[in-house]
PDB file of C-alpha atoms and ligand atoms in Angstrom:
ATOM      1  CA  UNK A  74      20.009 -44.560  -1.955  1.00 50.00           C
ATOM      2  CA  UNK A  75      22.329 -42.222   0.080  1.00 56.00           C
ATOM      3  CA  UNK A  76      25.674 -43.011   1.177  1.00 62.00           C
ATOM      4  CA  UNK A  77      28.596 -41.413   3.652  1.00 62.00           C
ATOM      5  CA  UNK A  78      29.524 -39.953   0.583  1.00 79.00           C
ATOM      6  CA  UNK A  79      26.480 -37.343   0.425  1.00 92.00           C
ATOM      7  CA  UNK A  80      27.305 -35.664   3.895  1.00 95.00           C
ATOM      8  CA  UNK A  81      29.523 -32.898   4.448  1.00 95.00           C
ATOM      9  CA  UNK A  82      30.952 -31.556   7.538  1.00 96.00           C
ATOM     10  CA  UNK A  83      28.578 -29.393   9.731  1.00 96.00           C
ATOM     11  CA  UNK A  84      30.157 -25.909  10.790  1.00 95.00           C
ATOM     12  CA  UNK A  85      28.804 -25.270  14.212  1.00 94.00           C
ATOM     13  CA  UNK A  86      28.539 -21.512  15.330  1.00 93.00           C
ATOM     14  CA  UNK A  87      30.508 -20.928  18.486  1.00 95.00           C
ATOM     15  CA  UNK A  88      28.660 -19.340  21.075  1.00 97.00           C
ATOM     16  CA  UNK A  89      29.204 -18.821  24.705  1.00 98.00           C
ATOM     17  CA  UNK A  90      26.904 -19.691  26.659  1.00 98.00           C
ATOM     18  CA  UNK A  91      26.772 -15.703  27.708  1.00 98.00           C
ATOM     19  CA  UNK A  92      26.650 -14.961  24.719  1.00 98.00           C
ATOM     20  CA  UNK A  93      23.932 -17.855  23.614  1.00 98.00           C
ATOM     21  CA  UNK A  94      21.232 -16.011  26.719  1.00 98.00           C
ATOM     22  CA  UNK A  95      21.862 -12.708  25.659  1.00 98.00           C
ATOM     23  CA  UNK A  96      21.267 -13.086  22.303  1.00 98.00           C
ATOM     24  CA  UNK A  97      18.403 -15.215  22.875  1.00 98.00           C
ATOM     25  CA  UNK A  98      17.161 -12.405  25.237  1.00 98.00           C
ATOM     26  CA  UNK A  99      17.469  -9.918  23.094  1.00 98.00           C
ATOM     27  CA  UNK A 100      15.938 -12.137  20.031  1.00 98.00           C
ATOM     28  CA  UNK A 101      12.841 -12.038  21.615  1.00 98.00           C
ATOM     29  CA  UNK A 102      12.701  -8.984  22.900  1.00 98.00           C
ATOM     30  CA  UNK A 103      12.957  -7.898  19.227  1.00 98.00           C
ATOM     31  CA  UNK A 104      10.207 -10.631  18.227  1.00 98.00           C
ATOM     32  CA  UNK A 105       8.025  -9.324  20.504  1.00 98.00           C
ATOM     33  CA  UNK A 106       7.792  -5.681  18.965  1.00 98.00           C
ATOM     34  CA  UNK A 107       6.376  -8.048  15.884  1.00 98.00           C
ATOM     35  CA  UNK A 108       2.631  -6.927  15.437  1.00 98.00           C
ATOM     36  CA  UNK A 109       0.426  -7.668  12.789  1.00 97.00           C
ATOM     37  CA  UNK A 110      -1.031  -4.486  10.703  1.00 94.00           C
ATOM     38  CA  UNK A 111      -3.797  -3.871   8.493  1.00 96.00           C
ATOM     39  CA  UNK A 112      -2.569   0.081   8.027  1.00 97.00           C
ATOM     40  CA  UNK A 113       0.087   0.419   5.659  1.00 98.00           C
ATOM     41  CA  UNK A 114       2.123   2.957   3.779  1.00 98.00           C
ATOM     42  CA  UNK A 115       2.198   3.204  -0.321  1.00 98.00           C
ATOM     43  CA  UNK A 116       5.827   3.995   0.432  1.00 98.00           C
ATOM     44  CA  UNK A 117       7.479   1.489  -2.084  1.00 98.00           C
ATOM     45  CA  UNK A 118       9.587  -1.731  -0.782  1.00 98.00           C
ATOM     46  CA  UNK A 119      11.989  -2.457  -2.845  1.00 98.00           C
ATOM     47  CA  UNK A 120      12.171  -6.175  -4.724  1.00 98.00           C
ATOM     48  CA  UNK A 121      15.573  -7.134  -3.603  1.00 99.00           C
ATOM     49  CA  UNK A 122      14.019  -6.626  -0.071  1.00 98.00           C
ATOM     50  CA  UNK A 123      11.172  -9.212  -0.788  1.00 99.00           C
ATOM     51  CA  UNK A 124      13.698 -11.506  -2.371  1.00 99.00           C
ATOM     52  CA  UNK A 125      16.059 -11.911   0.712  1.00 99.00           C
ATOM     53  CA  UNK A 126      12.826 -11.916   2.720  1.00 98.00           C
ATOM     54  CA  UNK A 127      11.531 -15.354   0.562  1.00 99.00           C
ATOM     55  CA  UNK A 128      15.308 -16.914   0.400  1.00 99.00           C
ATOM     56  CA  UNK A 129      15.024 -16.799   4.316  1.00 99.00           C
ATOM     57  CA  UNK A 130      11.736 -18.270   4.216  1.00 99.00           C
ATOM     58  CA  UNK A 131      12.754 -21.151   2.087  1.00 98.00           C
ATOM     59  CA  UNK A 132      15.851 -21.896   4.664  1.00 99.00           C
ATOM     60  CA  UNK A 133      12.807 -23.629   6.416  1.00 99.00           C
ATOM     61  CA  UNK A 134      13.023 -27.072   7.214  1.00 98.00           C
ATOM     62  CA  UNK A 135      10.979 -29.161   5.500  1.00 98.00           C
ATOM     63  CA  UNK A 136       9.333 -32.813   5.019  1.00 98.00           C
ATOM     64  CA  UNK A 137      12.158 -34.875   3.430  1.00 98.00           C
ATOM     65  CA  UNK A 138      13.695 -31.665   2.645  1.00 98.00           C
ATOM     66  CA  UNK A 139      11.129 -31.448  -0.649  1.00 98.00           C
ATOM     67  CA  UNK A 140      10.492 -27.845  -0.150  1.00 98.00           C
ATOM     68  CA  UNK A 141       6.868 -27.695  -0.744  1.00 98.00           C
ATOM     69  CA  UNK A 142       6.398 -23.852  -1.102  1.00 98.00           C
ATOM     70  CA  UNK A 143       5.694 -21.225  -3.759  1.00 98.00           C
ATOM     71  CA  UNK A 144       6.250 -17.592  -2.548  1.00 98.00           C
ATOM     72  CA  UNK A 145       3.974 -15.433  -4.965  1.00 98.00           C
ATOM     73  CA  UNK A 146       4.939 -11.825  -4.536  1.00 98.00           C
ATOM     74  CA  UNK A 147       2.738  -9.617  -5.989  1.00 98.00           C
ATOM     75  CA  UNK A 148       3.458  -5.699  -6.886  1.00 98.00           C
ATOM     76  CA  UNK A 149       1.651  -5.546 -10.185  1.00 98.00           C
ATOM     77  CA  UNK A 150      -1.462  -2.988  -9.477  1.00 98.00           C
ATOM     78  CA  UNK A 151      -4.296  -4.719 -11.876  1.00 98.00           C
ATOM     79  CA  UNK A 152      -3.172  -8.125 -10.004  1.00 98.00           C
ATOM     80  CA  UNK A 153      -3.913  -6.644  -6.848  1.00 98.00           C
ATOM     81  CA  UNK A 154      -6.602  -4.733  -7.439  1.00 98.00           C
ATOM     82  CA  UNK A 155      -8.505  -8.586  -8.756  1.00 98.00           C
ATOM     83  CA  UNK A 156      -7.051  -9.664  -5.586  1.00 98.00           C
ATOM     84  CA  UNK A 157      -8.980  -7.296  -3.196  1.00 98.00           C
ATOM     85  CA  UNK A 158     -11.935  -7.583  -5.042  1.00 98.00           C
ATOM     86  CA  UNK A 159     -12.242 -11.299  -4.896  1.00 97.00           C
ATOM     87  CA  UNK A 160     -11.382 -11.194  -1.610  1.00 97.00           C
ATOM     88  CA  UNK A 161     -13.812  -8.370  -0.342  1.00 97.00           C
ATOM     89  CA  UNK A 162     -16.389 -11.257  -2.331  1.00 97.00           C
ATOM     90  CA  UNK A 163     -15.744 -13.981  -0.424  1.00 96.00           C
ATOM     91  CA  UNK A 164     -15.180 -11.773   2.945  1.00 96.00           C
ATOM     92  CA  UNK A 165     -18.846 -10.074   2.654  1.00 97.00           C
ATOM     93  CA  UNK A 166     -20.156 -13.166   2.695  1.00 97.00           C
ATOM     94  CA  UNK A 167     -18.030 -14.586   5.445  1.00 96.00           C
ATOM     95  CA  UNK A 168     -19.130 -11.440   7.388  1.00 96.00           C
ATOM     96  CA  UNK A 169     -22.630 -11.566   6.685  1.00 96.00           C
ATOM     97  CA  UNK A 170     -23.687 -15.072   7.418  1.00 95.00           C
ATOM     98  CA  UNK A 171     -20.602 -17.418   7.076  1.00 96.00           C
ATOM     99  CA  UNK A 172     -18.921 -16.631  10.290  1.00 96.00           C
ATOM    100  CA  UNK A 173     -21.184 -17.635  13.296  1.00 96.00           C
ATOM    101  CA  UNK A 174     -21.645 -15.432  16.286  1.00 96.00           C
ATOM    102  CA  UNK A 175     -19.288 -16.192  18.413  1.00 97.00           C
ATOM    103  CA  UNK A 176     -16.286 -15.862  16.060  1.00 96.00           C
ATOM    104  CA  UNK A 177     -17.704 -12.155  14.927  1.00 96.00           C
ATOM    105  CA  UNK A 178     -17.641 -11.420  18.804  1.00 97.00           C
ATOM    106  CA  UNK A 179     -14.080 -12.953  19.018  1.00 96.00           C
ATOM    107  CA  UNK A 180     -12.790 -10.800  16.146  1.00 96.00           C
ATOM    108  CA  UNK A 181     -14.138  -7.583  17.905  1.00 95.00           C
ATOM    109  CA  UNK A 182     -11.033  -6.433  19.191  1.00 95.00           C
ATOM    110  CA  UNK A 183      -9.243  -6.129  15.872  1.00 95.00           C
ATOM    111  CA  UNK A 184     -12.612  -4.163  14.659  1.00 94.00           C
ATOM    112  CA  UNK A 185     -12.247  -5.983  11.068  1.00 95.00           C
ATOM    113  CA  UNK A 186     -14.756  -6.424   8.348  1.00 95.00           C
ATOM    114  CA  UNK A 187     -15.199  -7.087   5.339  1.00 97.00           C
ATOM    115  CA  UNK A 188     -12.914  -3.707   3.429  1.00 97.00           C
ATOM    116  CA  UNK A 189      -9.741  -5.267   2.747  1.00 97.00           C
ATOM    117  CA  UNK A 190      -8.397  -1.883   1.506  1.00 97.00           C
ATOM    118  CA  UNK A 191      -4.824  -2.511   2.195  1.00 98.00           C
ATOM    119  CA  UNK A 192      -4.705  -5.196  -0.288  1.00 98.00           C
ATOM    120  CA  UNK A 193      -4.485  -2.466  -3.274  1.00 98.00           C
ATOM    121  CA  UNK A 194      -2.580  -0.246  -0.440  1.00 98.00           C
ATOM    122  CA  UNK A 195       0.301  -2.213   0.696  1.00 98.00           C
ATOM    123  CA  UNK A 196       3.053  -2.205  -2.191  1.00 98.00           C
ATOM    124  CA  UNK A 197       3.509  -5.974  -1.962  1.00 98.00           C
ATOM    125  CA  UNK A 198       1.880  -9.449  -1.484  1.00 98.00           C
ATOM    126  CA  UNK A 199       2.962 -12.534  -0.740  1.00 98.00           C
ATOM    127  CA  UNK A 200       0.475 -15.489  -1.543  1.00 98.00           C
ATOM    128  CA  UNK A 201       2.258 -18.305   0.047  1.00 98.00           C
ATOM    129  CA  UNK A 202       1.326 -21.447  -1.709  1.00 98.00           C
ATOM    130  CA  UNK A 203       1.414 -25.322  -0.831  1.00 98.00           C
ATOM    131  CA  UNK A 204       2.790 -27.522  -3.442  1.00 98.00           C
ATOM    132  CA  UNK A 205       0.436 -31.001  -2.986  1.00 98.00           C
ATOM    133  CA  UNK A 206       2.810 -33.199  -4.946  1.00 98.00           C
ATOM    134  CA  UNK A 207       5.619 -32.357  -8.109  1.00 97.00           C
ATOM    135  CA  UNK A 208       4.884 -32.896 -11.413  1.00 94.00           C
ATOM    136  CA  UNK A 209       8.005 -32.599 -13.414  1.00 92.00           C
ATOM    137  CA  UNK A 210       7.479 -33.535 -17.261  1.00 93.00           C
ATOM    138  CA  UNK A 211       4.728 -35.651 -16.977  1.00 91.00           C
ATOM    139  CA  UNK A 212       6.091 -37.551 -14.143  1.00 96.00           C
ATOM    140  CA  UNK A 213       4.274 -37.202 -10.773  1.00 97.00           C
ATOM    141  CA  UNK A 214       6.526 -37.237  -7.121  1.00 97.00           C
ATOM    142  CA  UNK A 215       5.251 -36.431  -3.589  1.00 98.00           C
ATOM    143  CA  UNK A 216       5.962 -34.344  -0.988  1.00 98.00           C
ATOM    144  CA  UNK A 217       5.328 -34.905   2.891  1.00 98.00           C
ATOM    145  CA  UNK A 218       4.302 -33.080   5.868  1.00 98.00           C
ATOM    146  CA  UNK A 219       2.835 -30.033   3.695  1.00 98.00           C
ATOM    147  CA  UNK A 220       0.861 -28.216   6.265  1.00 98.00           C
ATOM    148  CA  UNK A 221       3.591 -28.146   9.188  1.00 98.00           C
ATOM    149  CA  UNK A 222       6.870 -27.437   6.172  1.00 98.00           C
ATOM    150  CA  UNK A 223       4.696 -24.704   4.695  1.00 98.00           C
ATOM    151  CA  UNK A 224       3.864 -23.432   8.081  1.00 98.00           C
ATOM    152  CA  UNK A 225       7.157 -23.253   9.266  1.00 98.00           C
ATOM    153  CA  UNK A 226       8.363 -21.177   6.303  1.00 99.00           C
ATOM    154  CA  UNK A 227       5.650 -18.726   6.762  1.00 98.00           C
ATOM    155  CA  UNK A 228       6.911 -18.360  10.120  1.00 98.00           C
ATOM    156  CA  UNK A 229      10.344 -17.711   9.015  1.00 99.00           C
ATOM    157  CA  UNK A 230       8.694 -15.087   6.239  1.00 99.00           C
ATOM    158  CA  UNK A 231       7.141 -13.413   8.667  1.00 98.00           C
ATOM    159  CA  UNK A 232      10.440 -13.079  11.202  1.00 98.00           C
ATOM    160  CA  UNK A 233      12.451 -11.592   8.091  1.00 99.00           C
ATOM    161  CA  UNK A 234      10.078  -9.212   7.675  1.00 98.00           C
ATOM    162  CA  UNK A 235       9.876  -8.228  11.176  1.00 98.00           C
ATOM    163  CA  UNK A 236      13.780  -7.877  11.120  1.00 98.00           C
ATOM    164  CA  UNK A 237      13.638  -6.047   7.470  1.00 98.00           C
ATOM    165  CA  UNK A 238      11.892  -2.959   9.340  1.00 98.00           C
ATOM    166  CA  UNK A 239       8.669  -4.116   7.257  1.00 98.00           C
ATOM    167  CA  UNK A 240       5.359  -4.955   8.256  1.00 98.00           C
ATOM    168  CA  UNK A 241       2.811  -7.387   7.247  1.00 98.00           C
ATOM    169  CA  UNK A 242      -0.295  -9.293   8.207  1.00 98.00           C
ATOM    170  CA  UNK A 243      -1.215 -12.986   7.885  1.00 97.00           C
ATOM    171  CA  UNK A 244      -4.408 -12.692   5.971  1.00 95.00           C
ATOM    172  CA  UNK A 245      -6.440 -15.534   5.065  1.00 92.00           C
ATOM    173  CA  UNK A 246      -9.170 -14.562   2.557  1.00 92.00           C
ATOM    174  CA  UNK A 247     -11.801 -17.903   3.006  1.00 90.00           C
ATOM    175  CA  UNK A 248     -11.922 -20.047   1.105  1.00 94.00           C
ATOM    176  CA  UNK A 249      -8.859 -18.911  -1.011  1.00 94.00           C
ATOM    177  CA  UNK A 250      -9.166 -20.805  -4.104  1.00 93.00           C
ATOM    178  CA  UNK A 251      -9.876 -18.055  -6.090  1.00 96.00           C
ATOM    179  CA  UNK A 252      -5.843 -16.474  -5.284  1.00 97.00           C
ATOM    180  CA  UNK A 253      -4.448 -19.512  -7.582  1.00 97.00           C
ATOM    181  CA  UNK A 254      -7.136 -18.508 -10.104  1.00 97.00           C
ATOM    182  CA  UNK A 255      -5.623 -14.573 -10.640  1.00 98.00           C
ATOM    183  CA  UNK A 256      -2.340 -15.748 -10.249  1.00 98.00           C
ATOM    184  CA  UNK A 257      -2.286 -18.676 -12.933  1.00 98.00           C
ATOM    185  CA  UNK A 258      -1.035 -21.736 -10.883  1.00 97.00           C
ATOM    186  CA  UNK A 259      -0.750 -25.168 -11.654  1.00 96.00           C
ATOM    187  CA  UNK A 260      -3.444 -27.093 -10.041  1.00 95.00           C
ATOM    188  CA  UNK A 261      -0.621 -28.746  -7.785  1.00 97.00           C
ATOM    189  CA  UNK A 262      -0.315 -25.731  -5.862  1.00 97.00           C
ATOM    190  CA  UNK A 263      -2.514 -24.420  -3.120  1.00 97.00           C
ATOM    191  CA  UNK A 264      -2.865 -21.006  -1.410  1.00 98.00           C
ATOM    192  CA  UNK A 265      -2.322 -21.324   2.100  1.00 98.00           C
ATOM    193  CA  UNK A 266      -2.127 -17.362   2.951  1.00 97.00           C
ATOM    194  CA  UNK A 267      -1.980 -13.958   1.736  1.00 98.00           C
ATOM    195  CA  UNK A 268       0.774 -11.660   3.234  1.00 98.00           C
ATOM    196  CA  UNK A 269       0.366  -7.468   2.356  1.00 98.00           C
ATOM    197  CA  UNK A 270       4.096  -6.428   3.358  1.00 98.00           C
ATOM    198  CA  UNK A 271       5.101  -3.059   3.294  1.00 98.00           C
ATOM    199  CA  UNK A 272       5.914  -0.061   5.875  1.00 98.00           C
ATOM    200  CA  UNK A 273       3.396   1.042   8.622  1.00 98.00           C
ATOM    201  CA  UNK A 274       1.300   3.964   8.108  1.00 98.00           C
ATOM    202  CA  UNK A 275       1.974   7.130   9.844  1.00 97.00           C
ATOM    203  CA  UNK A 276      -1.379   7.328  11.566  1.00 96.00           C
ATOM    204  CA  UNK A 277      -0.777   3.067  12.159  1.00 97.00           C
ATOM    205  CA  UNK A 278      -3.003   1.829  14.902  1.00 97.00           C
ATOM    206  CA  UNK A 279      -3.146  -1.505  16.592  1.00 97.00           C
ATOM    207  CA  UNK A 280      -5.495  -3.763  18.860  1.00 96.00           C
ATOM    208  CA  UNK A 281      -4.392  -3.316  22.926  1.00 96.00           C
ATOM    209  CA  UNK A 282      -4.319  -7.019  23.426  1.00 96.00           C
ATOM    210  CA  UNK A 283      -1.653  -9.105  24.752  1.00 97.00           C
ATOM    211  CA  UNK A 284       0.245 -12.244  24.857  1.00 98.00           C
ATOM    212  CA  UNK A 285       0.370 -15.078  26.934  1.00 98.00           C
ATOM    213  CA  UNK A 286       2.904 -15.439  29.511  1.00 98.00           C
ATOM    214  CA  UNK A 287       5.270 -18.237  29.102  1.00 98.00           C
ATOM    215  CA  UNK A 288       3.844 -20.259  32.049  1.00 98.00           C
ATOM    216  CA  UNK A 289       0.663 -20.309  30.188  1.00 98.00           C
ATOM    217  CA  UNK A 290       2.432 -21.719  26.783  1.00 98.00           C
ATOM    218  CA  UNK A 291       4.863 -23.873  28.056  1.00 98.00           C
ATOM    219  CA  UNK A 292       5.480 -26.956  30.073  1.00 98.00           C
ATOM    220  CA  UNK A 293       8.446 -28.068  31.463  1.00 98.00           C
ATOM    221  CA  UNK A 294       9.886 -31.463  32.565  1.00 98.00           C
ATOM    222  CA  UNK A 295      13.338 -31.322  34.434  1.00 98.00           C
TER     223      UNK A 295
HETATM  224  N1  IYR B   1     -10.629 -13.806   7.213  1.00 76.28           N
HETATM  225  C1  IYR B   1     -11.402 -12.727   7.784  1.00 76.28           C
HETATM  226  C2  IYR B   1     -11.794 -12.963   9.192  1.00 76.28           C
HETATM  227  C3  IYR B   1     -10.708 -13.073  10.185  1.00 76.28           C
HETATM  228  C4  IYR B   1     -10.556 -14.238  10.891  1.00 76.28           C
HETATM  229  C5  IYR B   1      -9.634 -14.363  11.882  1.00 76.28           C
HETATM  230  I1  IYR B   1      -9.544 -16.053  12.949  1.00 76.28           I
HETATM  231  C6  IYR B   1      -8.796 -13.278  12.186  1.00 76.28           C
HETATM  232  O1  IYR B   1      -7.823 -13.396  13.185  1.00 76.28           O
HETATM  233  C7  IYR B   1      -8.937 -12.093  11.495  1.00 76.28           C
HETATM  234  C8  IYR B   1      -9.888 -12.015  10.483  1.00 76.28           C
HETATM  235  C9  IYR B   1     -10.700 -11.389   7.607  1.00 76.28           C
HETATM  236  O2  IYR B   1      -9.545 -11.382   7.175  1.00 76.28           O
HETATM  237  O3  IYR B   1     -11.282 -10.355   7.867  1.00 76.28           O
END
């Protein structure tokens, strides 16, 4: 049961109204630099880096505030090397037969396939993981909304390391079983995607494609 007792005051930024559209012009004029990369440096990222980078993350709102993420981050080379060879496993065969025809064409822009080099080449990895339900000493508790609280905090993840100068890609090895398998996990969690974060190559090249213009992704009611 909660009671009055368990609130405490909120502190409310104060922000002009200026001041609240410029910074939320700027804000996304920032956000939109964001671009996903599969060409990365070696250059090392240091830990503290990744650690301010997953306490950001986990600022995310979540179902009855329960927290359901795991933020795996990887710079051990052996783990990563059993990373991007399961990976390349499953990926071969999602390349050769498991993807149908018209996803292969869709995914032609970003010229992928089934190399996932930068998993041993990035100097980090995030597996992001969904925590189905607690299990603390024996005793079993749930958690809600998993998919959208995760989600959210990968979002978050991935805005940090926009805004830490770093660069990373939302990589989804399929199916992804096998990432809880290297790494250990208790068979409450799940993997639910595999970040490489580090710095962009110098020879970095991405896909020309755009994105959609906001009367295309919104709606508005006044
Ligand atoms: N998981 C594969 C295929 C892939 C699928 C989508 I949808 C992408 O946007 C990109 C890749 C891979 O990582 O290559």
């Amino acid at each position: 049961m909660s009671s009055a007792e368990d609130f405490i005051p909120y502190k409310r930024q104060e922000m002009s109204e200026e001041e609240s559209i410029k910074n939320s012009a700027s804000f996304y004029e920032f956000m939109n630099t964001r671009r996903s990369l599969r060409m990365f440096s070696d250059k090392p990222v240091p830990k503290k880096i990744i650690e301010n980078i997953i306490l950001t993350a986990s600022t995310a709102p979540s179902g009855a505030n329960k927290q359901p993420w795991i933020f795996n981050a990887i710079s051990n080379k052996e783990i990563k090397h059993k990373i991007r060879i399961a990976a390349e496993e499953e990926e071969y065969k999602n390349y050769n037969g498991r993807m149908n025809e018209e996803w292969l064409e869709d995914l032609k822009p970003f010229a992928t396939d089934w190399n996932k080099e930068f998993l041993e080449i990035a100097p980090w990895l995030i597996v992001v993981s969904r925590v189905i339900y607690n299990e603390v000493e024996g005793q079993k508790s749930s958690n809600y909304y998993i998919n959208e609280s995760v989600g959210i905090a990968t979002g978050m993840l991935i805005t940090a390391i926009h805004h830490a100068g770093l660069v990373g890609l939302t990589h989804t090895p399929s199916p992804m079983g096998f990432l809880m398998n290297v790494l250990n996990r208790p068979k409450n969690e799940r993997a639910f995607l595999l970040i490489p974060i580090g710095y962009a190559s110098d020879d970095a090249m991405i896909p020309n494609i755009s994105r959609k213009k906001l009367a295309d992704v919104s709606v508005f009611y006044e």
